[in-house]
Amino acid sequence: MVSNVEKILEKSSFSRDDLIYCLQTEGNEKQRLFDQAQKIKARFVGRKVYFRGLIEYSNICSKNCYYCGIRAGNKRYIRYRMTNSEVMEASNYAFMNNYASIVIQAGEQTNKAHVTRIESLLKKIHRKTNGKLHVTLSLGEQSEETYRRWYEAGAHRYLLRIEVSSPELYLRLHPGDHHHEYTKRLESLKILRETGYQVGTGVMIGLPFQTIANLADDLIFFREFDIDMAGMGPYIEHQDTPLYQHKGLLLPLKERFQLSLKMVALLRIMMKDINIAATTAMQTIDPQGREKALMVGANVIMPNLTPVKYRQDYLLYENKPCIGEEAATCMNCLEARIYIAGDVIGYGEWGDSRHFKKRTKVTL
Ligand code: SAH
Ligand code: SF4
């Protein structure tokens, strides 16, 4: 007998109901989905993993997202900002180790000094590496001018998660003020695209109040927005956040993890040539979480290059892994894990989203 998943996989485009069905598969049907995603990954982007060295530049944030550990209202952490020389050291580590790419991430700040500091760091990194080290930014919502200045200073990719594609759910997860508007988030994604960035977005999976239909809609959102890159991971509660009070509504961690794998697999099947990250949040739940994500369609990993002294203060969620490990230790263990998962590492390659190249028809 042909399973329902089999019939769905034959279609050239999935409907919302197809996605809802697939997100609830278990056993053989779920495995079939995973196998298909693996096949598509091999065929369209190859079994290659690209490294993006992650630099958690600062935990200073002006926002108060209800789910996030470094929200402005949480007084538990010592607020820090990496010095220019620390950023240059981490970039240099990435460059010398052939990562070819870094991600600079931080809490959201829009003040002039911050914008200028990032701009000059970008120029410095560009100069020091002869433009060979690609830079992705993940610095939240900014003005059109700021996005443009950073682009012109050398950043070419930007990660800004929509977090949830449902405006109603967005409102339940953020304060209802003008700093946290769904429409602004969406607008920012559009501006990033118009500025010329490769645009990455994503969602958290297994949030309180979130339904399977919401997740299906998230996948449709990615397809309609025609994204270049995705970073999705399980929501992990943090006790110093307002959302923690709804802990009782959460799926067990293992189920959130499985749901995340299904989201990765489905997105790979739907959007064959985009870049998909195997996120740290997946490793938080399962020590082999990132490798498992690589086996169902992900093709990007972000080894942490943040100086160890800052890591315990950049806890977006609890139990974040590797907070005591230096970059080199992380690197050795990662390399082995990737080979075990059956992939090879694209050392020295930018690993730009093939989808982006096709979309813009330019050779980078
Ligand atoms: N301030 C920037 C970048 C840092 S936050 C921004 O918000 O875009 C990066 C991501 O961490 C967020 O997009 C969110 O999806 C994720 N995150 C925050 N809190 C989390 C939690 N409790 N569990 C899982 N992911 C979380
Ligand atoms: Fe700040 Fe980003 Fe956390 Fe929101 S998710 S509180 S913007 S760091």
XYZ file of C-alpha atoms and ligand atoms in Angstrom:
398
model
C 0.000 0.000 0.000
C 1.288 3.468 -0.876
C 1.519 5.660 2.223
C 0.051 9.124 2.251
C 3.492 10.619 2.560
C 4.457 8.825 -0.614
C 1.568 10.456 -2.460
C 2.407 13.871 -1.044
C 6.074 13.549 -2.017
C 5.071 12.972 -5.633
C 3.505 16.442 -5.817
C 5.420 19.367 -7.234
C 4.013 21.734 -4.614
C 2.679 20.991 -1.120
C -0.631 22.350 0.117
C -1.177 23.527 3.684
C -2.958 20.248 4.465
C -0.055 18.241 3.026
C 2.322 20.089 5.328
C 0.089 19.607 8.351
C -0.042 15.898 7.575
C 3.732 15.603 7.118
C 4.482 17.502 10.325
C 2.551 14.841 12.223
C 4.172 11.770 10.675
C 5.856 9.179 12.846
C 7.783 5.944 12.292
C 8.277 4.810 8.681
C 6.444 7.756 7.186
C 8.634 10.219 9.052
C 11.731 8.319 7.970
C 10.531 8.448 4.362
C 10.326 12.216 4.649
C 13.831 12.414 6.094
C 15.245 10.147 3.360
C 13.686 12.279 0.656
C 15.143 15.462 2.164
C 18.588 13.857 2.296
C 18.310 12.833 -1.358
C 17.264 16.311 -2.424
C 20.069 17.904 -0.458
C 22.633 15.629 -2.154
C 21.217 16.383 -5.588
C 20.669 20.132 -5.377
C 23.273 21.506 -2.976
C 25.600 18.519 -2.496
C 26.636 16.830 0.730
C 28.773 19.710 1.749
C 28.593 21.722 4.945
C 29.641 25.359 5.105
C 30.994 26.947 8.273
C 29.967 30.371 9.475
C 32.015 31.376 12.495
C 29.586 32.898 14.988
C 30.665 36.039 16.823
C 28.208 37.021 19.552
C 29.302 40.627 19.470
C 27.152 42.078 22.253
C 24.277 41.125 24.553
C 23.115 44.715 24.885
C 19.555 44.827 23.591
C 16.870 47.490 23.572
C 14.071 44.983 23.055
C 11.981 42.839 25.316
C 10.904 39.800 23.315
C 9.055 37.574 25.803
C 11.061 34.445 24.965
C 14.636 35.699 24.985
C 17.114 35.468 27.860
C 19.050 38.625 26.932
C 15.953 40.838 26.676
C 16.502 44.341 28.074
C 14.372 43.614 31.137
C 16.556 40.743 32.339
C 19.009 42.110 34.885
C 20.791 38.812 35.494
C 23.468 39.137 32.839
C 26.451 41.405 32.752
C 26.081 43.402 29.565
C 29.125 43.327 27.299
C 30.354 44.420 23.936
C 33.383 42.786 22.346
C 36.291 45.105 21.674
C 37.395 45.754 18.102
C 40.530 43.714 18.634
C 38.509 40.764 19.994
C 36.300 40.862 16.906
C 39.347 41.056 14.650
C 40.940 38.142 16.487
C 37.839 35.989 16.059
C 37.558 36.965 12.365
C 41.188 36.151 11.884
C 40.687 32.755 13.502
C 37.868 32.050 11.040
C 39.976 33.243 8.129
C 43.084 31.266 9.103
C 40.990 28.150 9.566
C 39.453 28.495 6.127
C 35.897 29.143 7.286
C 35.464 31.723 4.530
C 32.542 33.243 6.368
C 31.483 34.706 9.730
C 28.238 35.841 11.363
C 28.185 38.881 13.611
C 25.195 38.632 15.915
C 24.015 40.813 18.805
C 21.062 42.207 20.656
C 19.266 44.978 18.818
C 20.656 48.501 19.021
C 20.039 51.305 16.606
C 22.048 54.187 18.046
C 24.547 56.071 15.901
C 27.639 54.855 17.741
C 26.615 51.218 17.261
C 25.880 51.667 13.574
C 29.221 53.377 12.998
C 31.145 50.802 15.044
C 29.720 47.932 12.986
C 30.408 49.826 9.785
C 34.049 50.369 10.641
C 34.484 46.767 11.790
C 33.094 45.585 8.466
C 35.544 47.760 6.571
C 38.427 46.567 8.704
C 37.541 42.901 8.201
C 37.243 43.497 4.476
C 40.646 45.174 4.360
C 42.411 42.589 6.509
C 41.160 39.643 4.499
C 41.184 41.239 1.033
C 37.438 40.784 0.898
C 37.879 37.022 1.145
C 35.991 36.558 4.410
C 32.260 36.866 3.842
C 30.253 38.538 6.575
C 26.668 37.821 7.581
C 24.952 40.165 10.010
C 22.274 39.296 12.544
C 21.693 42.603 14.285
C 17.931 42.977 14.206
C 15.718 45.666 12.717
C 17.499 48.734 11.394
C 16.705 51.667 9.143
C 17.041 51.388 5.398
C 20.065 53.680 5.565
C 21.815 51.507 8.142
C 21.206 48.352 6.120
C 22.656 50.108 3.090
C 25.694 51.461 4.931
C 26.530 48.019 6.287
C 26.025 46.482 2.861
C 28.361 48.993 1.283
C 30.904 48.367 4.052
C 31.084 44.694 3.083
C 28.206 42.655 4.580
C 26.331 40.573 2.052
C 24.045 38.327 4.010
C 21.573 39.154 6.755
C 19.687 36.928 9.158
C 16.454 38.232 10.590
C 14.016 35.642 11.800
C 10.352 36.412 11.395
C 10.106 34.274 14.586
C 6.511 33.268 13.760
C 4.711 34.141 10.526
C 1.325 34.599 12.203
C 0.757 38.259 13.207
C -1.608 37.147 16.010
C 0.951 34.774 17.503
C 3.690 37.409 17.072
C 1.646 39.730 19.257
C 1.415 37.120 22.027
C 5.195 36.685 22.060
C 6.198 40.355 22.082
C 5.163 43.485 23.962
C 2.403 45.245 22.036
C 4.372 48.472 21.538
C 5.879 50.135 18.495
C 9.286 48.525 19.175
C 7.931 45.070 18.500
C 5.669 45.248 15.471
C 5.149 42.358 13.111
C 4.707 44.725 10.171
C 8.063 46.370 10.905
C 9.744 42.963 10.958
C 8.265 42.067 7.610
C 9.139 45.448 6.181
C 12.749 45.023 7.329
C 12.974 41.715 5.487
C 11.732 43.403 2.328
C 14.220 46.269 2.660
C 17.077 43.819 3.186
C 16.131 42.052 0.009
C 15.901 45.319 -1.957
C 19.271 46.433 -0.634
C 20.832 43.368 -2.222
C 21.493 41.094 0.747
C 21.097 37.344 0.676
C 18.244 37.167 3.123
C 17.844 34.529 5.785
C 14.892 34.178 8.069
C 13.408 31.542 10.307
C 11.120 30.616 13.151
C 11.178 29.053 16.580
C 9.487 25.696 16.835
C 7.403 24.423 19.728
C 6.460 27.784 21.264
C 3.575 28.070 23.672
C 0.301 28.757 21.774
C 1.870 27.642 18.470
C -0.075 25.024 16.482
C 0.954 22.580 13.765
C -1.068 24.713 11.328
C 1.054 27.733 12.354
C 4.196 25.794 11.437
C 2.723 24.779 8.083
C 1.991 28.461 7.467
C 5.590 29.315 8.388
C 6.839 26.976 5.658
C 4.446 28.550 3.158
C 5.669 31.983 4.254
C 9.267 30.992 3.443
C 8.226 29.768 0.018
C 6.187 32.870 -0.773
C 8.868 35.241 0.442
C 11.319 33.221 -1.651
C 14.006 33.238 1.035
C 17.676 32.490 0.356
C 18.597 31.037 3.738
C 16.821 29.635 6.778
C 17.696 29.224 10.433
C 15.077 27.412 12.483
C 15.316 25.762 15.825
C 13.328 24.606 18.796
C 12.117 27.163 21.303
C 13.865 26.536 24.616
C 12.444 28.156 27.700
C 14.440 30.549 29.864
C 13.364 31.075 33.442
C 14.058 34.823 33.477
C 11.554 35.555 30.712
C 7.820 36.280 30.759
C 7.061 33.321 28.494
C 8.352 30.946 31.147
C 5.031 31.150 32.957
C 3.489 29.155 30.075
C 5.970 26.329 30.457
C 3.078 23.981 31.184
C 1.850 24.335 27.577
C 5.102 23.134 26.036
C 5.745 19.876 24.226
C 8.501 17.775 25.798
C 11.942 18.818 24.499
C 12.359 15.635 22.477
C 9.116 16.295 20.611
C 10.143 19.882 19.900
C 13.359 18.477 18.504
C 11.590 15.978 16.244
C 9.247 18.679 15.029
C 12.273 20.827 14.203
C 13.809 18.004 12.158
C 10.549 17.649 10.232
C 10.497 21.401 9.555
C 14.068 21.252 8.205
C 13.293 18.214 6.037
C 10.113 19.727 4.612
C 11.791 23.033 3.858
C 14.627 21.259 2.040
C 12.073 19.375 -0.078
C 10.123 22.572 -0.802
C 13.082 24.913 -1.401
C 15.750 22.671 -2.836
C 18.625 25.103 -3.351
C 18.514 27.400 -0.319
C 20.981 27.274 2.590
C 19.568 25.811 5.794
C 21.376 26.037 9.127
C 21.717 23.229 11.627
C 21.172 25.483 14.641
C 22.758 25.472 18.082
C 19.330 25.172 19.702
C 19.054 21.712 18.124
C 22.324 20.700 19.756
C 21.034 21.991 23.079
C 18.336 19.337 23.152
C 20.310 16.495 21.596
C 24.132 16.374 21.711
C 24.040 15.143 18.109
C 21.291 17.539 17.157
C 23.178 19.453 14.503
C 24.450 16.299 12.793
C 20.914 14.964 12.760
C 19.774 18.179 11.107
C 22.532 17.781 8.494
C 21.142 14.348 7.703
C 17.679 15.728 6.923
C 18.625 18.644 4.713
C 20.622 21.284 6.593
C 23.937 22.408 5.029
C 25.312 25.205 7.229
C 26.836 25.101 10.723
C 27.848 28.049 12.876
C 30.770 27.148 15.142
C 30.947 29.563 18.053
C 33.946 31.920 17.993
C 32.829 34.176 20.850
C 35.523 34.541 23.530
C 34.673 32.102 26.325
C 34.516 34.873 28.956
C 31.378 36.291 27.308
C 29.500 33.122 26.551
C 27.715 32.727 29.885
C 26.241 36.194 29.304
C 24.841 35.445 25.847
C 22.255 32.926 26.915
C 19.216 33.444 24.713
C 17.903 30.231 26.263
C 19.010 27.840 28.977
C 21.510 24.969 28.733
C 23.251 26.421 25.692
C 26.061 24.006 24.781
C 29.818 24.683 24.467
C 29.802 27.741 26.691
C 33.112 26.664 28.182
C 34.863 25.557 25.013
C 37.458 27.506 23.093
C 37.037 27.758 19.328
C 39.718 25.170 18.577
C 38.114 22.537 20.829
C 34.717 23.116 19.222
C 36.307 22.880 15.812
C 37.942 19.492 16.342
C 34.831 17.919 17.708
C 32.673 19.422 14.963
C 34.852 18.219 12.155
C 34.656 14.637 13.366
C 30.908 14.852 13.858
C 30.325 16.127 10.332
C 32.319 13.343 8.742
C 30.372 10.835 10.813
C 27.152 12.363 9.454
C 28.515 11.579 5.964
C 29.114 15.146 4.749
C 32.300 16.998 3.840
C 33.231 20.522 4.920
C 33.393 23.218 2.267
C 36.631 24.754 3.555
C 37.567 28.018 1.912
C 34.262 28.249 0.066
C 31.753 31.016 0.650
C 28.909 28.606 0.150
C 26.546 31.306 -1.059
C 22.919 30.346 -1.372
C 22.489 28.828 -4.817
C 18.962 30.061 -4.685
C 20.164 33.639 -4.322
C 22.460 33.305 -7.321
C 19.650 31.969 -9.425
C 17.214 34.580 -8.171
C 19.506 37.488 -8.929
C 21.255 35.869 -11.889
C 24.625 37.285 -10.908
C 27.879 35.466 -10.485
C 29.386 36.209 -7.121
N 18.738 40.473 18.241
C 18.809 39.817 16.989
C 19.765 38.637 16.971
C 19.946 37.860 18.241
S 18.600 36.866 18.732
C 17.422 39.367 16.563
O 16.538 39.281 17.405
O 17.254 39.124 15.366
C 18.739 35.533 17.573
C 17.606 34.555 17.599
O 17.595 33.816 18.806
C 16.218 35.144 17.543
O 15.860 35.466 16.235
C 15.357 34.029 18.134
O 14.727 33.255 17.116
C 16.370 33.148 18.878
N 15.936 32.956 20.275
C 15.746 33.898 21.207
N 15.262 33.347 22.346
C 15.146 32.017 22.125
C 14.699 30.910 22.900
N 14.260 31.074 24.161
N 14.713 29.683 22.334
C 15.171 29.507 21.076
N 15.598 30.517 20.296
C 15.586 31.762 20.804
Fe 16.852 41.277 21.724
Fe 16.964 39.575 19.625
Fe 16.559 38.704 22.147
Fe 14.601 40.059 20.939
S 15.441 38.053 20.293
S 15.294 40.372 23.047
S 15.808 41.520 19.758
S 18.373 39.680 21.349
